[in-house]
Coordinates of C-alpha atoms and ligand atoms in Angstrom, one line a residue:
M1 CA -23.0 68.1 38.6
P2 CA -19.7 67.7 36.3
E3 CA -16.4 67.4 38.4
L4 CA -12.8 67.7 37.7
F5 CA -12.1 64.0 37.8
D6 CA -15.0 63.3 35.5
E7 CA -14.0 61.9 32.1
F8 CA -14.8 63.8 29.2
E9 CA -14.7 63.1 25.6
I10 CA -13.7 65.3 22.3
N11 CA -14.2 63.8 19.0
G12 CA -13.4 60.6 20.1
M13 CA -10.6 61.3 22.4
V14 CA -11.5 60.0 26.1
L15 CA -9.8 62.4 28.7
T16 CA -9.6 60.6 32.2
N17 CA -10.4 64.4 33.8
R18 CA -11.1 67.5 32.8
S19 CA -7.8 69.5 33.7
V20 CA -5.7 70.6 30.7
R21 CA -2.1 72.0 31.0
S22 CA -2.1 75.0 28.7
A23 CA 0.7 75.4 26.2
T24 CA 3.7 76.4 27.6
W25 CA 7.0 77.1 26.1
T26 CA 9.8 75.7 28.0
G27 CA 13.1 76.5 26.2
M28 CA 13.9 72.7 26.4
A29 CA 13.8 71.8 22.6
T30 CA 17.2 72.2 20.6
Q31 CA 18.1 75.2 18.8
N32 CA 16.7 74.1 16.0
G33 CA 13.4 72.8 17.3
R34 CA 13.7 69.3 18.0
C35 CA 12.3 67.7 21.1
T36 CA 14.8 66.6 24.0
T37 CA 15.0 64.0 26.5
R38 CA 14.5 66.6 29.1
L39 CA 11.5 68.3 27.6
T40 CA 10.0 64.5 27.2
K41 CA 10.8 63.7 31.0
L42 CA 8.9 66.9 31.9
V43 CA 5.8 66.0 29.8
E44 CA 6.0 62.6 31.2
R45 CA 5.9 63.8 34.7
L46 CA 2.8 65.9 34.0
A47 CA 1.3 62.6 32.4
R48 CA 2.2 60.7 35.8
G49 CA 0.7 63.8 37.7
D50 CA -2.9 62.8 36.3
V51 CA -2.9 65.7 33.7
G52 CA -6.1 65.3 31.6
L53 CA -4.9 66.6 28.6
I54 CA -1.4 68.2 28.1
I55 CA -0.8 70.7 25.2
T56 CA 2.6 71.2 24.3
G57 CA 4.6 74.6 24.1
F58 CA 3.9 76.4 20.6
A59 CA 5.6 74.8 17.9
Y60 CA 6.4 77.0 15.0
V61 CA 5.1 75.8 11.6
M62 CA 7.8 77.5 9.4
P63 CA 11.2 78.9 10.2
N64 CA 10.2 82.3 9.9
G65 CA 7.3 81.7 12.6
Q66 CA 9.4 81.2 15.5
A67 CA 9.0 83.3 18.5
L68 CA 11.4 82.1 21.1
P69 CA 14.9 80.4 21.4
K70 CA 14.7 76.6 21.6
Q71 CA 11.2 76.6 21.0
L72 CA 9.5 73.3 19.7
G73 CA 9.5 73.0 15.7
I74 CA 7.0 71.4 13.5
H75 CA 8.1 72.7 10.5
D76 CA 9.9 69.7 9.0
D77 CA 9.6 66.1 8.8
A78 CA 12.7 65.6 10.6
M79 CA 11.0 66.7 13.9
I80 CA 9.0 63.6 14.2
P81 CA 11.1 61.1 15.3
D82 CA 11.7 62.8 18.7
L83 CA 8.2 63.7 18.8
L84 CA 6.9 60.2 18.2
N85 CA 8.9 59.0 21.6
L86 CA 7.4 62.1 23.6
T87 CA 3.7 60.7 22.6
K88 CA 4.6 57.2 23.1
R89 CA 5.9 57.8 26.6
V90 CA 2.8 60.3 27.4
H91 CA 0.4 57.3 26.2
A92 CA 2.3 54.9 28.4
A93 CA 1.5 56.9 31.4
N94 CA -2.3 57.1 30.1
G95 CA -1.8 60.6 29.1
K96 CA -3.2 62.3 26.3
I97 CA -1.2 65.1 24.3
A98 CA -2.2 67.8 21.8
M99 CA 0.5 70.0 19.8
Q100 CA 0.1 73.8 19.6
I101 CA 1.0 75.1 16.3
V102 CA 1.6 78.8 15.8
H103 CA 3.4 81.6 13.5
A104 CA 4.9 84.2 15.6
G105 CA 4.5 86.9 13.0
V106 CA 5.7 90.0 14.3
Q107 CA 6.2 88.6 18.1
T108 CA 9.4 87.3 17.9
V109 CA 12.8 87.7 19.6
M110 CA 14.4 85.8 16.7
R111 CA 15.0 88.8 14.5
K112 CA 18.4 87.9 13.7
E113 CA 18.1 84.3 13.0
I114 CA 15.1 84.6 10.6
D115 CA 15.8 84.5 7.0
G116 CA 14.2 87.7 5.2
P117 CA 12.0 90.0 6.4
V118 CA 9.5 89.5 9.7
W119 CA 5.9 88.8 8.5
G120 CA 2.9 90.5 9.5
P121 CA -0.6 91.5 8.2
S122 CA 0.3 95.0 8.0
V123 CA 3.3 97.3 8.5
V124 CA 2.4 98.3 11.9
H125 CA 5.5 98.9 14.4
D126 CA 5.5 96.7 17.3
K127 CA 7.1 98.9 20.2
L128 CA 7.6 95.7 22.5
F129 CA 9.4 93.7 20.1
G130 CA 11.0 96.6 18.2
I131 CA 10.0 95.3 14.8
T132 CA 8.2 96.8 11.9
P133 CA 6.9 93.9 10.1
R134 CA 6.5 93.3 6.2
A135 CA 2.7 93.0 5.1
M136 CA 2.4 89.6 3.9
T137 CA 1.3 89.0 0.3
Q138 CA -1.7 86.9 -0.6
R139 CA 1.1 84.4 -2.0
Q140 CA 2.5 84.4 1.6
I141 CA -0.8 83.9 3.5
K142 CA -1.4 80.8 1.2
E143 CA 2.0 79.6 1.9
T144 CA 1.5 79.9 5.5
V145 CA -2.0 78.5 5.6
Q146 CA -0.4 75.4 3.9
A147 CA 2.3 75.3 6.2
F148 CA -0.2 75.1 9.2
A149 CA -1.8 72.2 7.3
R150 CA 1.3 70.4 6.6
A151 CA 2.3 71.0 10.6
A152 CA -0.8 69.3 11.7
G153 CA -0.3 66.5 9.3
R154 CA 3.2 65.9 11.1
A155 CA 1.6 66.2 14.3
K156 CA -0.7 63.5 13.6
R157 CA 1.8 61.4 12.2
A158 CA 4.0 61.7 15.5
G159 CA 1.2 60.3 17.4
F160 CA -0.4 63.4 18.9
D161 CA -4.2 63.3 20.1
A162 CA -5.0 66.5 19.0
V163 CA -3.6 69.8 17.3
Q164 CA -4.3 73.2 18.6
L165 CA -4.1 76.6 16.5
H166 CA -2.7 79.2 18.3
G167 CA -4.9 82.1 17.4
A168 CA -4.5 83.9 20.8
H169 CA -1.9 86.3 22.8
G170 CA -1.0 88.4 19.6
Y171 CA 0.8 85.8 17.5
L172 CA 0.1 85.7 13.7
I173 CA -3.6 84.5 13.5
S174 CA -4.4 86.6 16.3
Q175 CA -2.6 89.5 14.6
F176 CA -5.0 89.1 11.7
L177 CA -7.9 89.0 13.8
S178 CA -7.1 92.1 15.6
P179 CA -7.6 95.6 14.1
F180 CA -4.8 96.7 16.4
R181 CA -2.5 95.2 14.1
N182 CA -4.6 94.3 11.0
K183 CA -4.9 97.5 8.7
R184 CA -5.1 95.7 5.5
T185 CA -7.5 97.1 2.7
D186 CA -7.8 93.8 0.8
N187 CA -10.2 90.8 1.6
Y188 CA -8.3 89.9 4.7
G189 CA -8.5 93.1 6.6
G190 CA -11.5 95.3 7.4
R191 CA -14.4 93.7 9.0
I192 CA -14.1 90.8 11.2
E193 CA -15.3 88.4 8.2
N194 CA -12.2 89.4 6.4
R195 CA -9.9 89.6 9.4
A196 CA -10.8 86.1 10.2
R197 CA -10.3 84.8 6.6
F198 CA -6.8 83.7 7.3
L199 CA -7.8 81.9 10.4
F200 CA -10.6 80.2 8.5
E201 CA -8.4 79.1 5.7
T202 CA -6.0 77.8 7.9
Y203 CA -8.7 75.8 10.0
R204 CA -10.3 74.4 6.6
A205 CA -6.6 73.3 5.3
V206 CA -6.0 71.9 8.7
R207 CA -9.1 69.9 8.7
K208 CA -8.6 68.8 5.2
T209 CA -5.3 67.4 6.3
V210 CA -6.1 65.4 9.7
G211 CA -9.6 64.4 8.6
R212 CA -12.9 64.8 10.3
N213 CA -12.0 62.3 13.2
F214 CA -9.0 64.0 14.6
P215 CA -9.7 66.6 17.3
V216 CA -8.5 70.0 16.3
F217 CA -9.0 72.7 18.9
I218 CA -8.1 76.7 18.9
K219 CA -6.9 78.9 21.4
L220 CA -8.5 82.4 21.2
N221 CA -8.5 85.7 23.0
T222 CA -11.8 86.8 24.3
K223 CA -10.0 90.4 24.1
D224 CA -6.8 91.7 23.4
F225 CA -7.1 94.5 26.2
V226 CA -5.6 97.1 24.2
R227 CA -7.0 100.1 22.6
G228 CA -8.2 99.3 19.0
G229 CA -7.7 95.5 19.7
L230 CA -10.0 92.4 19.2
Q231 CA -13.5 93.1 21.1
E232 CA -16.0 90.5 22.4
R233 CA -18.4 90.7 19.7
D234 CA -15.5 89.7 17.3
T235 CA -14.6 86.7 19.2
L236 CA -18.3 85.7 19.5
F237 CA -18.6 85.9 15.6
V238 CA -15.2 84.0 15.1
A239 CA -16.1 81.2 17.7
K240 CA -19.7 80.8 16.3
K241 CA -18.2 80.5 12.8
L242 CA -15.6 78.0 14.1
Y243 CA -18.2 76.0 15.7
E244 CA -20.2 75.7 12.5
M245 CA -17.1 74.7 10.6
G246 CA -16.6 71.7 12.9
I247 CA -13.9 72.9 15.5
D248 CA -13.7 70.5 18.4
A249 CA -13.0 72.7 21.5
I250 CA -12.1 76.5 22.0
E251 CA -9.4 77.5 24.8
M252 CA -10.7 80.9 26.2
S253 CA -7.7 83.2 27.2
G254 CA -7.1 87.0 26.2
G255 CA -4.8 89.7 26.2
I256 CA -1.5 90.2 24.1
P257 CA 2.0 91.2 25.4
A258 CA 1.2 95.0 24.6
A259 CA -1.7 94.8 27.1
G260 CA 0.6 95.1 30.1
N261 CA -1.0 94.0 33.3
L262 CA -4.0 92.6 31.5
S263 CA -1.5 90.1 29.5
P264 CA -2.5 86.5 29.2
A265 CA -0.6 85.4 32.4
R266 CA -1.5 88.1 34.8
T267 CA 0.1 88.6 38.4
R268 CA -1.4 89.4 41.8
I269 CA -3.8 86.5 41.9
C270 CA -4.4 86.6 45.7
K271 CA -7.9 86.0 46.5
T272 CA -10.4 83.5 44.9
S273 CA -12.1 86.6 43.5
D274 CA -8.7 87.2 41.6
E275 CA -8.7 83.9 39.6
A276 CA -10.2 82.9 36.6
Y277 CA -9.9 86.4 35.1
F278 CA -11.4 85.5 31.5
L279 CA -14.4 83.8 33.2
P280 CA -16.9 86.4 32.6
L281 CA -16.4 86.9 29.0
A282 CA -16.0 83.0 28.3
K283 CA -19.2 82.5 30.1
K284 CA -20.9 84.5 27.6
I285 CA -19.4 82.6 24.8
K286 CA -20.4 79.4 26.2
E287 CA -24.2 80.5 26.7
E288 CA -24.0 81.3 23.0
I289 CA -22.2 78.5 21.3
P290 CA -22.5 74.8 22.5
V291 CA -18.9 74.1 22.1
P292 CA -16.5 72.3 24.2
L293 CA -15.1 75.2 26.1
I294 CA -11.4 75.3 27.8
L295 CA -11.0 77.9 30.2
V296 CA -7.4 79.3 31.1
G297 CA -6.1 82.3 33.1
G298 CA -5.4 82.4 36.8
I299 CA -7.2 79.1 37.9
R300 CA -5.7 78.2 41.3
S301 CA -8.0 76.6 43.7
L302 CA -10.5 73.6 43.8
T303 CA -13.1 76.0 44.7
T304 CA -12.7 78.0 41.4
V305 CA -12.5 74.7 39.6
S306 CA -15.9 73.5 40.9
Q307 CA -17.4 76.9 40.2
I308 CA -16.4 76.9 36.7
L309 CA -17.5 73.3 36.0
N310 CA -20.3 73.1 38.2
T311 CA -22.0 76.2 36.5
G312 CA -21.3 74.9 32.9
A313 CA -19.1 78.1 32.5
A314 CA -16.5 75.8 30.8
D315 CA -16.1 72.2 30.2
L316 CA -12.5 71.9 31.3
V317 CA -9.9 73.9 33.2
S318 CA -6.4 74.8 31.9
M319 CA -3.5 75.7 33.8
A320 CA 0.1 76.7 32.9
R321 CA 1.9 78.4 35.7
P322 CA 0.7 76.2 38.6
L323 CA 1.9 72.9 36.7
I324 CA 5.4 74.4 36.1
R325 CA 5.4 74.8 40.2
E326 CA 3.8 71.8 40.8
P327 CA 3.6 69.0 37.9
G328 CA 2.1 66.7 40.3
L329 CA -0.8 69.0 41.2
I330 CA -4.0 67.3 39.7
R331 CA -2.5 64.0 41.3
R332 CA -2.1 65.9 45.1
W333 CA -5.9 67.2 44.3
K334 CA -7.0 63.8 43.4
E335 CA -5.6 62.2 46.5
G336 CA -7.2 64.3 48.7
D337 CA -4.6 67.3 49.5
R338 CA -6.9 70.1 48.4
K339 CA -4.8 72.9 49.3
K340 CA -4.7 75.6 46.2
A341 CA -1.7 75.5 43.9
K342 CA 1.4 76.8 45.4
C343 CA 2.3 79.0 42.3
I344 CA 2.1 82.8 43.5
S345 CA 1.8 83.8 39.9
C346 CA 5.1 86.2 39.9
N347 CA 6.1 85.3 36.4
Q348 CA 9.6 84.9 37.3
C349 CA 9.7 81.8 35.5
F350 CA 9.5 83.4 32.2
A351 CA 12.8 84.5 32.0
T352 CA 14.1 80.9 33.1
G353 CA 13.0 79.6 30.0
N354 CA 16.5 81.1 28.6
S355 CA 18.4 79.2 31.1
P356 CA 20.6 76.2 29.8
G357 CA 18.2 73.5 31.4
G358 CA 15.0 75.3 30.5
I359 CA 12.0 76.4 32.5
Y360 CA 12.0 76.2 36.4
C361 CA 9.9 77.9 39.3
V362 CA 11.9 80.4 40.7
I363 CA 10.1 80.2 43.9
E364 CA 10.1 76.5 44.3
R365 CA 14.1 76.2 43.6
K366 CA 14.7 79.0 46.2
A367 CA 12.5 77.2 48.9
R368 CA 14.1 73.9 48.1
T369 CA 17.6 75.4 48.3
K370 CA 16.8 76.9 51.8
K371 CA 15.5 73.7 52.9
K372 CA 18.8 71.7 52.2
K373 CA 20.7 74.4 54.0
Ligands
FMN1 C1 6.6 80.5 30.8 C2 5.2 80.3 30.0 C3 5.3 79.9 28.6 C4 3.9 80.0 28.0 N1 4.0 79.6 26.6 C5 2.9 79.6 26.1 C6 2.6 78.9 24.9 O1 3.8 78.4 24.3 N2 1.3 78.9 24.0 C7 0.5 79.5 24.7 O2 -0.6 79.8 24.2 N3 0.5 80.1 26.0 C8 1.7 80.1 26.4 N4 1.7 80.6 27.8 C9 0.4 81.2 28.5 C10 -0.3 80.2 29.2 O3 -0.7 79.1 28.4 C11 -1.6 80.5 29.8 O4 -2.3 81.0 28.9 C12 -1.4 81.6 30.6 O5 0.1 81.7 31.6 C13 -2.3 82.0 32.1 O6 -2.6 80.7 32.5 P1 -1.9 80.3 34.1 O7 -2.8 81.6 34.9 O8 -2.6 79.1 34.5 O9 -0.5 80.4 34.1 C14 2.8 80.8 28.6 C15 3.1 81.0 29.9 C16 4.1 80.9 30.4 C17 4.0 81.2 32.1
SF4_2 S1 8.2 81.2 39.2 FE1 6.9 79.6 40.0 S2 5.6 80.8 41.5 FE2 6.3 82.3 40.1 S3 4.8 82.2 38.5 FE3 6.6 80.9 37.9 S4 5.4 78.8 38.5 FE4 4.4 80.3 39.7

């Protein structure tokens, strides 16, 4: 039976174990998207903490695709030298690192900084972000596809071991996939075959740029969990098609910010049964498609990790918040301290990404300050 500390290979990339740090925006890049020493040190710590595969926070492929302040950028060759240093450090610590690439579409807080109108598949007002995007022209769609491809090429040149398309959580690819935001009447809207066209073109362009032997992944929503959003059958179609097209792994997530309590990073994970909240839907995908599957969302204990891996529901387990609180969690488990992750899933760390030093765990910091007193 597969165990957490078994090796796993994906398209020639050998991971020392089956743990993944799911993409996490840290607010530690510079204002114009460069990787900093602070971010490099954090990622190095994760590698030293025995995380099998680290996925960077989402990196924007075009300046108008930026979602948040101090987000990593991969929109320009000028980003490469600092990223080369980052990947070198990870490799020196025996780790592996993938870059997640994104266009935010309407889900951006950078409205004032973005040059020109915010893009989206259709003119659908987003209440949460307070933005009505401009519907992308076919030319802008092609431009964005090429931007993803160039970004993936840069990531490869910067020494990353893989790239991951951000196809989840309501960002541009997910906006196209979802009838909640995609109301187009051309060949990019309507039935799922059309809504997925932007993603499939992006995947093909990325693959053409990086070649067959470079791992390309995607993070996908099982469902959007909003009325009129992406449904399971759509995801199944997309996942099957991507598998046939040669995608190397799929990370299953779910929800968009508008889904409230059912957003990607859910709170109130108290009991073991609250963990791995996308497991039932991910399992169905895995049963139908033999693609390496990464599961994210509320995984907190070794009991749950073993259940996921032993039943073959997924091949790899991915965590974000537990590794904000404890970057050394995987090593702690490996060394025999099997207590569950200390993260209480309160989501207070989200706002800290805007603090001068970037993200930190509010609970951990409070606990340390109390200890010192
Ligand atoms: C502070 C923070 C930043 C995040 N940034 C990203 C991101 O850049 N890309 C992404 O796909 N998901 C992002 N997520 C979502 C996580 O990757 C993950 O899907 C979610 O938190 C659920 O996993 P968890 O329960 O292990 O935290 C972020 C989550 C948090 C808490
Ligand atoms: S603030 Fe700390 S405990 Fe709360 S979700 Fe973030 S990492 Fe977990």
